[in-house]
Amino acid sequence: MLSGLTNTGVLDPQGPIAHAERLILLDSTAIMLAVVVPVIVATLVFAWWFRASNLKATYRPNWAYSGRLEFIVWSIPALVVLFLGGIGWVSSHDLDPGKPLESEVAPLEVQVVSLDWKWLFIYPAQGIASVNRLVVPAGTPIHFRLTSATVMNSFFVPQLGSQIYTMAGMATQLNLQADRPGTYPGLSAQFSGDGFADMYFDVQAMPQAAFGDWVATARGAGPALDAAGYAALAQESSKVAPQTYRGVDPGIFDKIVGMQMPQPEGQQNAPNATVSPRGSN
């Protein structure tokens, strides 16, 4: 029954960010167990020692204070808070989503747009785009700029790490890397409407040569992602099959961030359809 199960979550990291996040999770669990385990053991010991049949147990109804006991009771939680706070402080700086990854390889630029209910990935240097499939070279840092064409959403690839939100009118940044070739599932981690449950995509990490072949193939097939192509893609739809665009209008991502692209039908006159443009990070 267990033979078909595969580990594709945060405990099976496939990149440097995910490895660091798993270490934080394990360290935090170990620190908290320093309180949880003694409390469980002490509860069992107290229940056994102060049982009704134990005549050796001393009953002190007027006992009120012990300095040593108070020191132990307060020092252990204080140390736990100190250690957890230290881990949180250091890791929040080391794993800042906008912090570039250390590598001798130049990062690949990918622009991400969350739509209803699909993901658009734009490769500005390669001049191509894809829907619901993110293809990257293994061992290469990936620098993402992310935005939303509609409601707030959340981009998450558990095996690569760092969930981050996409919001209309602004752009966030994220740096990830897949250490080895493979297919890693990605998803939307923020409820965004009717098609949310089907808002999945695959990250396909492949050797550099294979990635180059994929780019060449994408440039020779599929429609162009111009204003008309984007307007058609932006219409509400779910369970969209992966596809590629052979060409991309320059600056289309910045236009999406600036709310300068056509809005999907049904949203143009919606009460919350207009979002004031904001600067991108």
mmCIF file of N, CA and C in Angstrom, residues 183-275:
data_model
loop_
_atom_site.group_PDB
_atom_site.id
_atom_site.type_symbol
_atom_site.label_atom_id
_atom_site.label_comp_id
_atom_site.label_asym_id
_atom_site.label_seq_id
_atom_site.Cartn_x
_atom_site.Cartn_y
_atom_site.Cartn_z
ATOM 1 N N THR A 183 11.567 16.497 -11.893
ATOM 2 C CA THR A 183 10.300 17.210 -12.002
ATOM 3 C C THR A 183 9.760 17.445 -10.603
ATOM 4 N N TYR A 184 9.537 18.713 -10.276
ATOM 5 C CA TYR A 184 9.125 19.094 -8.933
ATOM 6 C C TYR A 184 7.783 19.825 -9.004
ATOM 7 N N PRO A 185 6.772 19.338 -8.302
ATOM 8 C CA PRO A 185 5.440 19.953 -8.378
ATOM 9 C C PRO A 185 5.396 21.312 -7.697
ATOM 10 N N GLY A 186 4.702 22.232 -8.342
ATOM 11 C CA GLY A 186 4.450 23.549 -7.772
ATOM 12 C C GLY A 186 2.951 23.778 -7.656
ATOM 13 N N LEU A 187 2.573 24.744 -6.842
ATOM 14 C CA LEU A 187 1.153 24.952 -6.589
ATOM 15 C C LEU A 187 0.883 26.379 -6.155
ATOM 16 N N SER A 188 -0.387 26.699 -6.143
ATOM 17 C CA SER A 188 -0.852 27.938 -5.542
ATOM 18 C C SER A 188 -1.191 27.659 -4.086
ATOM 19 N N ALA A 189 -0.634 28.440 -3.178
ATOM 20 C CA ALA A 189 -0.866 28.239 -1.750
ATOM 21 C C ALA A 189 -1.773 29.307 -1.158
ATOM 22 N N GLN A 190 -2.527 30.015 -2.022
ATOM 23 C CA GLN A 190 -3.435 31.056 -1.560
ATOM 24 C C GLN A 190 -4.755 30.905 -2.301
ATOM 25 N N PHE A 191 -5.840 30.707 -1.571
ATOM 26 C CA PHE A 191 -7.142 30.538 -2.219
ATOM 27 C C PHE A 191 -7.452 31.735 -3.106
ATOM 28 N N SER A 192 -7.834 31.455 -4.360
ATOM 29 C CA SER A 192 -8.038 32.536 -5.321
ATOM 30 C C SER A 192 -9.277 32.337 -6.176
ATOM 31 N N GLY A 193 -10.229 31.541 -5.714
ATOM 32 C CA GLY A 193 -11.464 31.424 -6.462
ATOM 33 C C GLY A 193 -11.775 30.014 -6.906
ATOM 34 N N ASP A 194 -12.689 29.911 -7.863
ATOM 35 C CA ASP A 194 -13.246 28.623 -8.260
ATOM 36 C C ASP A 194 -12.188 27.633 -8.741
ATOM 37 N N GLY A 195 -11.227 28.073 -9.528
ATOM 38 C CA GLY A 195 -10.248 27.157 -10.111
ATOM 39 C C GLY A 195 -9.006 26.957 -9.285
ATOM 40 N N PHE A 196 -9.023 27.409 -8.048
ATOM 41 C CA PHE A 196 -7.834 27.330 -7.199
ATOM 42 C C PHE A 196 -7.319 25.904 -7.040
ATOM 43 N N ALA A 197 -8.223 24.933 -6.883
ATOM 44 C CA ALA A 197 -7.820 23.553 -6.611
ATOM 45 C C ALA A 197 -7.028 22.944 -7.755
ATOM 46 N N ASP A 198 -7.150 23.488 -8.957
ATOM 47 C CA ASP A 198 -6.434 22.945 -10.119
ATOM 48 C C ASP A 198 -5.264 23.818 -10.540
ATOM 49 N N MET A 199 -4.852 24.742 -9.695
ATOM 50 C CA MET A 199 -3.790 25.684 -10.066
ATOM 51 C C MET A 199 -2.418 25.113 -9.733
ATOM 52 N N TYR A 200 -2.076 24.051 -10.449
ATOM 53 C CA TYR A 200 -0.794 23.379 -10.260
ATOM 54 C C TYR A 200 0.091 23.599 -11.474
ATOM 55 N N PHE A 201 1.383 23.408 -11.276
ATOM 56 C CA PHE A 201 2.335 23.438 -12.383
ATOM 57 C C PHE A 201 3.513 22.553 -12.033
ATOM 58 N N ASP A 202 4.293 22.194 -13.033
ATOM 59 C CA ASP A 202 5.497 21.386 -12.834
ATOM 60 C C ASP A 202 6.730 22.213 -13.092
ATOM 61 N N VAL A 203 7.718 22.032 -12.229
ATOM 62 C CA VAL A 203 9.050 22.587 -12.474
ATOM 63 C C VAL A 203 9.905 21.465 -13.027
ATOM 64 N N GLN A 204 10.357 21.607 -14.250
ATOM 65 C CA GLN A 204 11.188 20.598 -14.892
ATOM 66 C C GLN A 204 12.621 21.118 -14.950
ATOM 67 N N ALA A 205 13.479 20.547 -14.100
ATOM 68 C CA ALA A 205 14.898 20.904 -14.095
ATOM 69 C C ALA A 205 15.638 19.915 -14.984
ATOM 70 N N MET A 206 16.436 20.427 -15.886
ATOM 71 C CA MET A 206 17.133 19.578 -16.840
ATOM 72 C C MET A 206 18.554 20.085 -17.047
ATOM 73 N N PRO A 207 19.432 19.255 -17.606
ATOM 74 C CA PRO A 207 20.792 19.721 -17.890
ATOM 75 C C PRO A 207 20.781 20.946 -18.806
ATOM 76 N N GLN A 208 21.883 21.710 -18.762
ATOM 77 C CA GLN A 208 21.950 22.954 -19.518
ATOM 78 C C GLN A 208 21.729 22.730 -21.013
ATOM 79 N N ALA A 209 22.321 21.667 -21.562
ATOM 80 C CA ALA A 209 22.161 21.395 -22.991
ATOM 81 C C ALA A 209 20.702 21.099 -23.337
ATOM 82 N N ALA A 210 20.040 20.314 -22.487
ATOM 83 C CA ALA A 210 18.636 20.000 -22.729
ATOM 84 C C ALA A 210 17.762 21.244 -22.600
ATOM 85 N N PHE A 211 18.112 22.132 -21.674
ATOM 86 C CA PHE A 211 17.368 23.376 -21.543
ATOM 87 C C PHE A 211 17.510 24.216 -22.811
ATOM 88 N N GLY A 212 18.723 24.265 -23.362
ATOM 89 C CA GLY A 212 18.919 24.990 -24.612
ATOM 90 C C GLY A 212 18.089 24.416 -25.749
ATOM 91 N N ASP A 213 17.987 23.089 -25.805
ATOM 92 C CA ASP A 213 17.155 22.443 -26.827
ATOM 93 C C ASP A 213 15.689 22.798 -26.632
ATOM 94 N N TRP A 214 15.238 22.824 -25.374
ATOM 95 C CA TRP A 214 13.849 23.185 -25.106
ATOM 96 C C TRP A 214 13.558 24.610 -25.547
ATOM 97 N N VAL A 215 14.471 25.537 -25.278
ATOM 98 C CA VAL A 215 14.292 26.927 -25.698
ATOM 99 C C VAL A 215 14.187 27.009 -27.212
ATOM 100 N N ALA A 216 15.074 26.295 -27.909
ATOM 101 C CA ALA A 216 15.039 26.312 -29.371
ATOM 102 C C ALA A 216 13.718 25.754 -29.901
ATOM 103 N N THR A 217 13.225 24.701 -29.286
ATOM 104 C CA THR A 217 11.945 24.120 -29.703
ATOM 105 C C THR A 217 10.796 25.078 -29.450
ATOM 106 N N ALA A 218 10.818 25.746 -28.280
ATOM 107 C CA ALA A 218 9.746 26.684 -27.940
ATOM 108 C C ALA A 218 9.722 27.862 -28.899
ATOM 109 N N ARG A 219 10.893 28.291 -29.361
ATOM 110 C CA ARG A 219 10.941 29.417 -30.289
ATOM 111 C C ARG A 219 10.368 29.073 -31.657
ATOM 112 N N GLY A 220 10.254 27.817 -31.944
ATOM 113 C CA GLY A 220 9.768 27.421 -33.260
ATOM 114 C C GLY A 220 8.340 26.933 -33.277
ATOM 115 N N ALA A 221 7.634 27.038 -32.179
ATOM 116 C CA ALA A 221 6.267 26.521 -32.138
ATOM 117 C C ALA A 221 5.417 27.381 -31.214
ATOM 118 N N GLY A 222 4.108 27.300 -31.419
ATOM 119 C CA GLY A 222 3.184 28.011 -30.540
ATOM 120 C C GLY A 222 2.905 29.425 -31.004
ATOM 121 N N PRO A 223 1.904 30.080 -30.410
ATOM 122 C CA PRO A 223 1.562 31.463 -30.764
ATOM 123 C C PRO A 223 2.533 32.444 -30.115
ATOM 124 N N ALA A 224 2.321 33.721 -30.413
ATOM 125 C CA ALA A 224 3.119 34.785 -29.813
ATOM 126 C C ALA A 224 2.349 35.392 -28.641
ATOM 127 N N LEU A 225 3.066 35.758 -27.608
ATOM 128 C CA LEU A 225 2.445 36.385 -26.441
ATOM 129 C C LEU A 225 2.490 37.903 -26.636
ATOM 130 N N ASP A 226 1.562 38.393 -27.427
ATOM 131 C CA ASP A 226 1.400 39.826 -27.610
ATOM 132 C C ASP A 226 0.146 40.265 -26.847
ATOM 133 N N ALA A 227 -0.320 41.463 -27.103
ATOM 134 C CA ALA A 227 -1.482 41.970 -26.371
ATOM 135 C C ALA A 227 -2.707 41.093 -26.596
ATOM 136 N N ALA A 228 -2.909 40.666 -27.835
ATOM 137 C CA ALA A 228 -4.065 39.820 -28.124
ATOM 138 C C ALA A 228 -3.914 38.443 -27.495
ATOM 139 N N GLY A 229 -2.706 37.882 -27.580
ATOM 140 C CA GLY A 229 -2.476 36.573 -26.977
ATOM 141 C C GLY A 229 -2.630 36.602 -25.476
ATOM 142 N N TYR A 230 -2.166 37.685 -24.856
ATOM 143 C CA TYR A 230 -2.311 37.798 -23.406
ATOM 144 C C TYR A 230 -3.775 37.971 -23.017
ATOM 145 N N ALA A 231 -4.527 38.759 -23.790
ATOM 146 C CA ALA A 231 -5.940 38.967 -23.482
ATOM 147 C C ALA A 231 -6.705 37.646 -23.523
ATOM 148 N N ALA A 232 -6.357 36.781 -24.489
ATOM 149 C CA ALA A 232 -7.017 35.476 -24.558
ATOM 150 C C ALA A 232 -6.613 34.593 -23.382
ATOM 151 N N LEU A 233 -5.333 34.628 -23.014
ATOM 152 C CA LEU A 233 -4.848 33.816 -21.905
ATOM 153 C C LEU A 233 -5.427 34.269 -20.577
ATOM 154 N N ALA A 234 -5.668 35.564 -20.441
ATOM 155 C CA ALA A 234 -6.114 36.117 -19.159
ATOM 156 C C ALA A 234 -7.554 35.771 -18.828
ATOM 157 N N GLN A 235 -8.310 35.243 -19.783
ATOM 158 C CA GLN A 235 -9.689 34.859 -19.483
ATOM 159 C C GLN A 235 -9.708 33.740 -18.442
ATOM 160 N N GLU A 236 -10.720 33.746 -17.602
ATOM 161 C CA GLU A 236 -10.815 32.729 -16.554
ATOM 162 C C GLU A 236 -10.895 31.334 -17.159
ATOM 163 N N SER A 237 -10.037 30.446 -16.708
ATOM 164 C CA SER A 237 -10.024 29.056 -17.169
ATOM 165 C C SER A 237 -9.217 28.241 -16.174
ATOM 166 N N SER A 238 -9.507 26.956 -16.084
ATOM 167 C CA SER A 238 -8.800 26.069 -15.175
ATOM 168 C C SER A 238 -8.413 24.796 -15.906
ATOM 169 N N LYS A 239 -7.529 24.024 -15.280
ATOM 170 C CA LYS A 239 -7.005 22.797 -15.869
ATOM 171 C C LYS A 239 -6.437 23.047 -17.261
ATOM 172 N N VAL A 240 -5.686 24.144 -17.395
ATOM 173 C CA VAL A 240 -5.107 24.519 -18.681
ATOM 174 C C VAL A 240 -3.882 23.650 -18.951
ATOM 175 N N ALA A 241 -3.845 23.021 -20.108
ATOM 176 C CA ALA A 241 -2.708 22.175 -20.470
ATOM 177 C C ALA A 241 -1.469 23.040 -20.688
ATOM 178 N N PRO A 242 -0.299 22.548 -20.321
ATOM 179 C CA PRO A 242 0.932 23.316 -20.538
ATOM 180 C C PRO A 242 1.115 23.658 -22.013
ATOM 181 N N GLN A 243 1.581 24.863 -22.268
ATOM 182 C CA GLN A 243 1.842 25.314 -23.625
ATOM 183 C C GLN A 243 2.965 26.336 -23.603
ATOM 184 N N THR A 244 3.508 26.631 -24.772
ATOM 185 C CA THR A 244 4.590 27.603 -24.880
ATOM 186 C C THR A 244 4.223 28.682 -25.892
ATOM 187 N N TYR A 245 4.897 29.813 -25.772
ATOM 188 C CA TYR A 245 4.765 30.926 -26.712
ATOM 189 C C TYR A 245 6.118 31.152 -27.372
ATOM 190 N N ARG A 246 6.111 31.237 -28.698
ATOM 191 C CA ARG A 246 7.373 31.338 -29.441
ATOM 192 C C ARG A 246 8.015 32.717 -29.337
ATOM 193 N N GLY A 247 7.216 33.709 -28.964
ATOM 194 C CA GLY A 247 7.722 35.069 -28.836
ATOM 195 C C GLY A 247 6.950 35.829 -27.783
ATOM 196 N N VAL A 248 7.593 36.845 -27.214
ATOM 197 C CA VAL A 248 6.986 37.647 -26.144
ATOM 198 C C VAL A 248 7.233 39.114 -26.444
ATOM 199 N N ASP A 249 6.185 39.914 -26.344
ATOM 200 C CA ASP A 249 6.363 41.356 -26.505
ATOM 201 C C ASP A 249 7.295 41.898 -25.425
ATOM 202 N N PRO A 250 8.320 42.665 -25.789
ATOM 203 C CA PRO A 250 9.231 43.221 -24.775
ATOM 204 C C PRO A 250 8.464 44.091 -23.773
ATOM 205 N N GLY A 251 8.801 43.942 -22.517
ATOM 206 C CA GLY A 251 8.199 44.779 -21.485
ATOM 207 C C GLY A 251 6.800 44.383 -21.081
ATOM 208 N N ILE A 252 6.318 43.209 -21.515
ATOM 209 C CA ILE A 252 4.949 42.829 -21.199
ATOM 210 C C ILE A 252 4.758 42.615 -19.696
ATOM 211 N N PHE A 253 5.793 42.120 -19.024
ATOM 212 C CA PHE A 253 5.658 41.899 -17.581
ATOM 213 C C PHE A 253 5.474 43.219 -16.852
ATOM 214 N N ASP A 254 6.268 44.230 -17.206
ATOM 215 C CA ASP A 254 6.134 45.531 -16.553
ATOM 216 C C ASP A 254 4.778 46.162 -16.853
ATOM 217 N N LYS A 255 4.247 45.892 -18.034
ATOM 218 C CA LYS A 255 2.908 46.401 -18.351
ATOM 219 C C LYS A 255 1.849 45.716 -17.493
ATOM 220 N N ILE A 256 2.040 44.416 -17.240
ATOM 221 C CA ILE A 256 1.099 43.703 -16.375
ATOM 222 C C ILE A 256 1.173 44.267 -14.959
ATOM 223 N N VAL A 257 2.400 44.510 -14.483
ATOM 224 C CA VAL A 257 2.561 45.093 -13.152
ATOM 225 C C VAL A 257 1.901 46.466 -13.082
ATOM 226 N N GLY A 258 2.058 47.257 -14.149
ATOM 227 C CA GLY A 258 1.478 48.595 -14.191
ATOM 228 C C GLY A 258 0.007 48.623 -14.544
ATOM 229 N N MET A 259 -0.632 47.433 -14.638
ATOM 230 C CA MET A 259 -2.058 47.332 -14.956
ATOM 231 C C MET A 259 -2.381 47.999 -16.291
ATOM 232 N N GLN A 260 -1.472 47.835 -17.271
ATOM 233 C CA GLN A 260 -1.646 48.442 -18.578
ATOM 234 C C GLN A 260 -2.071 47.438 -19.643
ATOM 235 N N MET A 261 -2.287 46.191 -19.252
ATOM 236 C CA MET A 261 -2.712 45.174 -20.199
ATOM 237 C C MET A 261 -4.230 44.997 -20.132
ATOM 238 N N PRO A 262 -4.839 44.431 -21.186
ATOM 239 C CA PRO A 262 -6.299 44.240 -21.175
ATOM 240 C C PRO A 262 -6.731 43.379 -20.002
ATOM 241 N N GLN A 263 -7.822 43.778 -19.356
ATOM 242 C CA GLN A 263 -8.369 43.031 -18.240
ATOM 243 C C GLN A 263 -9.322 41.952 -18.755
ATOM 244 N N PRO A 264 -9.381 40.795 -18.091
ATOM 245 C CA PRO A 264 -10.304 39.743 -18.515
ATOM 246 C C PRO A 264 -11.748 40.216 -18.468
ATOM 247 N N GLU A 265 -12.571 39.653 -19.355
ATOM 248 C CA GLU A 265 -13.992 39.977 -19.356
ATOM 249 C C GLU A 265 -14.605 39.584 -18.016
ATOM 250 N N GLY A 266 -15.488 40.432 -17.510
ATOM 251 C CA GLY A 266 -16.113 40.166 -16.226
ATOM 252 C C GLY A 266 -15.387 40.816 -15.078
ATOM 253 N N GLN A 267 -14.146 41.292 -15.321
ATOM 254 C CA GLN A 267 -13.391 41.957 -14.261
ATOM 255 C C GLN A 267 -13.237 43.444 -14.536
ATOM 256 N N GLN A 268 -13.456 43.840 -15.794
ATOM 257 C CA GLN A 268 -13.258 45.242 -16.143
ATOM 258 C C GLN A 268 -14.183 46.165 -15.375
ATOM 259 N N ASN A 269 -15.424 45.709 -15.130
ATOM 260 C CA ASN A 269 -16.402 46.537 -14.425
ATOM 261 C C ASN A 269 -16.659 46.075 -13.001
ATOM 262 N N ALA A 270 -15.810 45.140 -12.534
ATOM 263 C CA ALA A 270 -15.981 44.657 -11.172
ATOM 264 C C ALA A 270 -15.598 45.745 -10.188
ATOM 265 N N PRO A 271 -16.220 45.765 -8.999
ATOM 266 C CA PRO A 271 -15.944 46.815 -8.019
ATOM 267 C C PRO A 271 -14.469 46.924 -7.649
ATOM 268 N N ASN A 272 -13.762 45.798 -7.585
ATOM 269 C CA ASN A 272 -12.370 45.823 -7.141
ATOM 270 C C ASN A 272 -11.411 45.529 -8.299
ATOM 271 N N ALA A 273 -11.847 45.797 -9.530
ATOM 272 C CA ALA A 273 -11.029 45.441 -10.676
ATOM 273 C C ALA A 273 -9.864 46.388 -10.855
ATOM 274 N N THR A 274 -10.043 47.646 -10.478
ATOM 275 C CA THR A 274 -8.978 48.619 -10.673
ATOM 276 C C THR A 274 -8.045 48.643 -9.487
ATOM 277 N N VAL A 275 -6.754 48.460 -9.768
ATOM 278 C CA VAL A 275 -5.732 48.485 -8.734
ATOM 279 C C VAL A 275 -4.737 49.583 -9.072
#
